[in-house]
Short mmCIF file of C-alpha atoms in Angstrom, two decimals:
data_model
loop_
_atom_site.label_atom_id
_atom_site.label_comp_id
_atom_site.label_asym_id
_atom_site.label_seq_id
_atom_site.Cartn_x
_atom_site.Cartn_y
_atom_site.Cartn_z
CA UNK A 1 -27.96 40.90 153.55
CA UNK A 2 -26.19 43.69 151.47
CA UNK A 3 -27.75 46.58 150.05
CA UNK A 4 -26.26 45.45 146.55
CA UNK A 5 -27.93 41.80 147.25
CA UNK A 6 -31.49 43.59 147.42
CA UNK A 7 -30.87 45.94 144.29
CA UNK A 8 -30.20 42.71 142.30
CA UNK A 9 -33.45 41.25 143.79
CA UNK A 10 -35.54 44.18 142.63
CA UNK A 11 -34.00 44.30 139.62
CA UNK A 12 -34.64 40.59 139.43
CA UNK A 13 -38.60 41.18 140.20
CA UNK A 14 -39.05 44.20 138.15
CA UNK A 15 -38.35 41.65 135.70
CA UNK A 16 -41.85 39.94 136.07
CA UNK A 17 -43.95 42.02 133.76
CA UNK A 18 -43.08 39.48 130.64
CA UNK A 19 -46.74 37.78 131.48
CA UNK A 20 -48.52 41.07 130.82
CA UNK A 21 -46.44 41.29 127.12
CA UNK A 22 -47.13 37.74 126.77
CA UNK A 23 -50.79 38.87 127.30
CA UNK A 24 -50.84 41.49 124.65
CA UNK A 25 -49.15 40.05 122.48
CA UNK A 26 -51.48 36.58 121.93
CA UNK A 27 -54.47 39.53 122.38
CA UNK A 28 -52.96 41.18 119.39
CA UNK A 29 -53.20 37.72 117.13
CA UNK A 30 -57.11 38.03 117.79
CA UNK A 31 -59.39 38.90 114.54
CA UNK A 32 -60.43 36.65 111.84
CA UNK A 33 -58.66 34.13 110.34
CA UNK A 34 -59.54 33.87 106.86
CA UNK A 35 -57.67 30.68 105.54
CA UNK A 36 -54.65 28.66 105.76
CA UNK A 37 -52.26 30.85 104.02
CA UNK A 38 -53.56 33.64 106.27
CA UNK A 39 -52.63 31.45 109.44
CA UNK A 40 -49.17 30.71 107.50
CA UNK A 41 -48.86 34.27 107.46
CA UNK A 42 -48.99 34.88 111.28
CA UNK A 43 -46.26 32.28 112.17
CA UNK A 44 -43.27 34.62 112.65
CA UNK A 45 -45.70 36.43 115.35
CA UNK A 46 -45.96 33.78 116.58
CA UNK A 47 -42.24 32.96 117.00
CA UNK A 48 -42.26 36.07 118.62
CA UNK A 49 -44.75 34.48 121.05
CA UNK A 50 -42.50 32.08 121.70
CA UNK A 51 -39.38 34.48 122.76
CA UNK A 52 -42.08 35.81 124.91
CA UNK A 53 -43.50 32.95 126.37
CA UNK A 54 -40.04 31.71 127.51
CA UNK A 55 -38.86 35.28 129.34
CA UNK A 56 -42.14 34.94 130.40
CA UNK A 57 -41.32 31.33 132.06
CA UNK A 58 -38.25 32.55 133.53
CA UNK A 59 -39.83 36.09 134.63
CA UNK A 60 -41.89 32.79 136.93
CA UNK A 61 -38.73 31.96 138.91
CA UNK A 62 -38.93 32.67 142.35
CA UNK A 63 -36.08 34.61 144.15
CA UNK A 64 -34.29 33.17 147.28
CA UNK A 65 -31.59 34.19 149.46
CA UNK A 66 -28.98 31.80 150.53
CA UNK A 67 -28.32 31.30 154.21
CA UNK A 68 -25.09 33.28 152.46
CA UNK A 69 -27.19 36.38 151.62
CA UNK A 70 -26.59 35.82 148.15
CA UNK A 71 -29.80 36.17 145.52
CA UNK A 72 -30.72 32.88 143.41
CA UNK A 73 -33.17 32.19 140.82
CA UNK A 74 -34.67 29.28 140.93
CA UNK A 75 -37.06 27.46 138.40
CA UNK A 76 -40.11 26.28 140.57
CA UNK A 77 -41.03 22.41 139.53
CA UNK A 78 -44.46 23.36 137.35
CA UNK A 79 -42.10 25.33 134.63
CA UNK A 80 -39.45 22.67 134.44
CA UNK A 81 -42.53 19.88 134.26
CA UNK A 82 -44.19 21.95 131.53
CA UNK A 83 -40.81 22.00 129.13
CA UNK A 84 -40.36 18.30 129.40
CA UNK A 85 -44.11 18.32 128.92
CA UNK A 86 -43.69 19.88 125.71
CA UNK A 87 -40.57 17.90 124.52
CA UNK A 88 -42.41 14.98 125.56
CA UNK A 89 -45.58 15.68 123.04
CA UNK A 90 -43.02 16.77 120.35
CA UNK A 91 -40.68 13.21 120.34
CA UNK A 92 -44.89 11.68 120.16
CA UNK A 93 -45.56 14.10 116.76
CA UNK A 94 -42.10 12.56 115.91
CA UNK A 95 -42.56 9.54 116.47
CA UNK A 96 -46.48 8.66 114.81
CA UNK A 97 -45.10 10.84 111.74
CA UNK A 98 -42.24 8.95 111.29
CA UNK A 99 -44.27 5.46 111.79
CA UNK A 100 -46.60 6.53 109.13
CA UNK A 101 -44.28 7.85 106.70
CA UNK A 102 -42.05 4.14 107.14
CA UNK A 103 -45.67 2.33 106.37
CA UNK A 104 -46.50 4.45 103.61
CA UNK A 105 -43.01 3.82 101.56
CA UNK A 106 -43.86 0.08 102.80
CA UNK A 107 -47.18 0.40 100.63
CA UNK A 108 -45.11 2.35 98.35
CA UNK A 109 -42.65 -0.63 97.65
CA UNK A 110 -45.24 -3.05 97.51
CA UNK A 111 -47.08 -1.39 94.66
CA UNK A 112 -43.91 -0.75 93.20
CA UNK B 1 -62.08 29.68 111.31
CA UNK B 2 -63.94 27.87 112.71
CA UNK B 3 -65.64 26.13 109.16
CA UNK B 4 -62.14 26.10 108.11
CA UNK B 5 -61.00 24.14 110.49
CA UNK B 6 -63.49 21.62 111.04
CA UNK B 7 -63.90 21.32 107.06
CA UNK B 8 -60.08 20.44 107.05
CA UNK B 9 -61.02 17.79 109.98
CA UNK B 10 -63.37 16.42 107.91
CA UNK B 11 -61.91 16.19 104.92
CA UNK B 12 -58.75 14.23 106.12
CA UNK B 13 -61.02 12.08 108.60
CA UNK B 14 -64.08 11.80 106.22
CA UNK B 15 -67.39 11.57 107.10
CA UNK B 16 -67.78 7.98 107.74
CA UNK B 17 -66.46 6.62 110.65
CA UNK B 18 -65.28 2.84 108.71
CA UNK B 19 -62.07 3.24 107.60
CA UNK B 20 -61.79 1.20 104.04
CA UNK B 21 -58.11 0.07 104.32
CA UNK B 22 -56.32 -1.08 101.36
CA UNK B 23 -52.58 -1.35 101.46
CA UNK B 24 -52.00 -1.07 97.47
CA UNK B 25 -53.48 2.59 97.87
CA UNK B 26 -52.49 3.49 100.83
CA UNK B 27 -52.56 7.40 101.88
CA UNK B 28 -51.40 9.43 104.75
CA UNK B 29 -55.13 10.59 105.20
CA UNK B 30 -56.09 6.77 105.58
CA UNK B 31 -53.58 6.25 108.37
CA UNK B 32 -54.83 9.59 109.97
CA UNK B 33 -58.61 8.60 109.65
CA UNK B 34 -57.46 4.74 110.98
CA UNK B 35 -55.39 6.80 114.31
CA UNK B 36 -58.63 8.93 114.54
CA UNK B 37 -60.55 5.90 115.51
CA UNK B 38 -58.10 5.09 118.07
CA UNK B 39 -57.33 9.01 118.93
CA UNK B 40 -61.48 9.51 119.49
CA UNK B 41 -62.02 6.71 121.72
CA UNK B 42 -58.82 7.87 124.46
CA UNK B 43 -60.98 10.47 126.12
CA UNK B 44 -63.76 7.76 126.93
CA UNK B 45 -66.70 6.32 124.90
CA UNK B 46 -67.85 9.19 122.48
CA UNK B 47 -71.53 10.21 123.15
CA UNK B 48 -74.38 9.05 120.82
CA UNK B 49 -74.98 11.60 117.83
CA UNK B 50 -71.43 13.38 118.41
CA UNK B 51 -68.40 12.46 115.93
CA UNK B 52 -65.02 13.15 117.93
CA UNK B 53 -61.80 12.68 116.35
CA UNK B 54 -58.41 13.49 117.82
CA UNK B 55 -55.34 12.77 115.38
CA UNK B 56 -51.54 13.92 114.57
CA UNK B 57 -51.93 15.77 111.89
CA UNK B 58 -47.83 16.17 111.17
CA UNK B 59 -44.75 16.22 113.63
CA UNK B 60 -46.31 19.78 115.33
CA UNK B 61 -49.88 19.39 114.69
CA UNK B 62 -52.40 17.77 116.58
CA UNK B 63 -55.90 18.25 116.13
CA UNK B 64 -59.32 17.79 117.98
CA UNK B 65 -62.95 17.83 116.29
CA UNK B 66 -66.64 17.03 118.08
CA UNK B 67 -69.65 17.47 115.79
CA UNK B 68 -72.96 16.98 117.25
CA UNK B 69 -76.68 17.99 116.20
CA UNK B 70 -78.14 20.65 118.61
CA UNK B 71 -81.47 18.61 119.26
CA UNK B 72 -83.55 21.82 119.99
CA UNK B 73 -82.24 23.65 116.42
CA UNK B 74 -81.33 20.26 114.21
CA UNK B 75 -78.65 22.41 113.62
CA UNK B 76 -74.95 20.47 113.50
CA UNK B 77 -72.63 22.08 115.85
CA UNK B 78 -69.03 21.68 116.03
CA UNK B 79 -65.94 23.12 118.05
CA UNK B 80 -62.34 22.29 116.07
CA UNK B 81 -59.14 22.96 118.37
CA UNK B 82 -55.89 22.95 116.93
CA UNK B 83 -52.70 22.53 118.99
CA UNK B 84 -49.56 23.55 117.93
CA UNK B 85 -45.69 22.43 119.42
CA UNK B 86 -43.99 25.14 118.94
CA UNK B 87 -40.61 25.67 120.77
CA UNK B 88 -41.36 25.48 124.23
CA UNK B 89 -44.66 25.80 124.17
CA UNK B 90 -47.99 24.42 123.19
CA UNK B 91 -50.24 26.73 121.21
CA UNK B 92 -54.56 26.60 121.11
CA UNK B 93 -56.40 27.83 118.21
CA UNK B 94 -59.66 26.79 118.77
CA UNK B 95 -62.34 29.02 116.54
CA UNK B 96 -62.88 32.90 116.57
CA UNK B 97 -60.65 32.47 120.13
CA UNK B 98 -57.10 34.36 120.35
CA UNK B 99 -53.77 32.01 120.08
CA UNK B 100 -53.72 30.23 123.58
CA UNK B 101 -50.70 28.80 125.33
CA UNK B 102 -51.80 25.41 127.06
CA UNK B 103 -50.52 25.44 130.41
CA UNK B 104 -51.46 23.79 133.95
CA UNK B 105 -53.95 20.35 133.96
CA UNK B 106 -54.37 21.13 130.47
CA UNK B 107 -50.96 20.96 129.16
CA UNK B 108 -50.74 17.31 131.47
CA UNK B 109 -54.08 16.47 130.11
CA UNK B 110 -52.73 17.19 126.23
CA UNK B 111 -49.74 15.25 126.63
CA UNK B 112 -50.87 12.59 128.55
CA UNK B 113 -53.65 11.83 125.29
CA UNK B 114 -50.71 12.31 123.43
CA UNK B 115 -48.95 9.47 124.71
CA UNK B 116 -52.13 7.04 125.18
CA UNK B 117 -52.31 7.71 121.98
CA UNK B 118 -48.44 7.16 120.33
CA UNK B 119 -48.78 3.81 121.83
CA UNK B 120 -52.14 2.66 121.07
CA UNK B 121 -51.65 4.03 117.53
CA UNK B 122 -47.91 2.62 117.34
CA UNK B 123 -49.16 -0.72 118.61
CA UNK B 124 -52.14 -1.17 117.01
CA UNK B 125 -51.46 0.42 113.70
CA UNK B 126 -48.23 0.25 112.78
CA UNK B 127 -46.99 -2.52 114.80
CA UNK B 128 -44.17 -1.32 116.71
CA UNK B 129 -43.09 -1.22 120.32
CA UNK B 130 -43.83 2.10 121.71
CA UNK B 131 -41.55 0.98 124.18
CA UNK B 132 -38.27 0.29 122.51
CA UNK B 133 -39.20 1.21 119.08
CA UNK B 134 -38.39 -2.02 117.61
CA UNK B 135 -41.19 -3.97 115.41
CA UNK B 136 -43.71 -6.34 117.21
CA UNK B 137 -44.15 -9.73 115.81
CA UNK B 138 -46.83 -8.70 114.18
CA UNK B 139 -45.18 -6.07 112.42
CA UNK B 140 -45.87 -6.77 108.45
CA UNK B 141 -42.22 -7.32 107.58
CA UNK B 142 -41.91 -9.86 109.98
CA UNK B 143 -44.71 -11.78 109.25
CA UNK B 144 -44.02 -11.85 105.47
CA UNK B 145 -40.59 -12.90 106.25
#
């Protein structure tokens, strides 16, 4: 392996401190949560969360060396599993809102 | 937070657990409390003197509520979680607790309700194939055809 192969590895793990911002950062949304408009109010940190919880998902990737001494990144099964996870239980909130708003303009028309 | 929450539970749920269902005034919150009923019964039979509901409340809301009376205290008890889609993630606000991501058995656990519950709901409620999307026979168009 080349000495410029292992820099980019380093480089690549000093990377991995995005779970300890991830950390502080949901830490610093802690206190008391008055109402609604309050929790409104904390979305864009939250945003912010989300920037962070992705580098953080990448910072998971492993690093490997090819049998060519070259560095790859690779995403390990769990992280991949957990995004379609995630798109998975968005297409449901889709899906039952949808359904419900459809029956509701049923009722809607029916009245009408 | 934690009032808030479960007053907001209760208020779109209601107290009762019959859902009065009467298409010429139908609401969102009635189709919410009717998918409650199916939502509370997905994590197994709900223990006597607790109230559990577990709903969509919109396209990135989902939310969980158990009451119960503390039989020591007589004093009602309740824990309210709210999860969150946002992005690429799943966010927990559950109480005084800081913004959690749901990751691991949990996040599989989450979704899997999720989807136990987008077909129960889609099949029992509003008549639709979870599958392909398309109406059942007993979908109300259909029927009144």
């Amino acid at each position: 392996m080349q000495t410029k192969d292992l820099d980019r590895i380093r480089t690549q793990e000093a990377r991995g401190d995005d779970d300890a911002q991830l950390e502080a950062a949901l830490r610093a949304e802690e206190g008391p949560v008055e109402d609604l408009a309050a929790l409104d109010a904390v979305e864009p940190s939250i945003e912010e969360l989300n920037e962070l919880a992705q580098q953080s998902a990448q910072s998971g990737r492993s690093t490997t060396v090819s049998s060519e001494g070259v560095a790859e990144r690779r995403t390990p099964v769990e992280t991949v599993d957990a995004r379609e996870l995630v798109a998975a239980s968005q297409a449901y909130g889709r899906g039952i809102t949808a359904m419900r708003a459809a029956m509701l303009q049923a009722a809607n028309n029916r009245v009408n | 937070m934690k009032e808030l929450l479960g007053r907001i539970a209760k208020f779109i749920t209601g107290d009762d657990q019959a859902v009065k269902f009467n298409p010429k005034q139908l609401s969102a919150r009635d189709l919410i409390r009717m998918e409650s009923q199916i939502g509370a019964q997905i994590f197994g039979p709900v223990p006597k003197g607790h109230r559990r509901e577990f709903f969509c409340l919109d396209e990135h809301t989902w939310i969980w509520h158990e009451e119960w009376t503390d039989q020591a205290t007589k004093q009602t008890l309740s824990i309210t979680t709210r999860y969150e889609i946002r992005g690429d993630s799943i966010v927990k606000v559950q109480d005084t607790q800081p913004y959690q991501r749901v990751e691991g058995e949990e996040l599989r656990n989450l979704v899997m309700a999720m989807q136990i519950y987008y077909e129960q709901v889609a099949r029992g409620i509003y008549h639709y194939d979870p599958r392909t999307g398309q109406p059942l026979p007993t979908h109300p168009a259909i029927v009144n055809k």
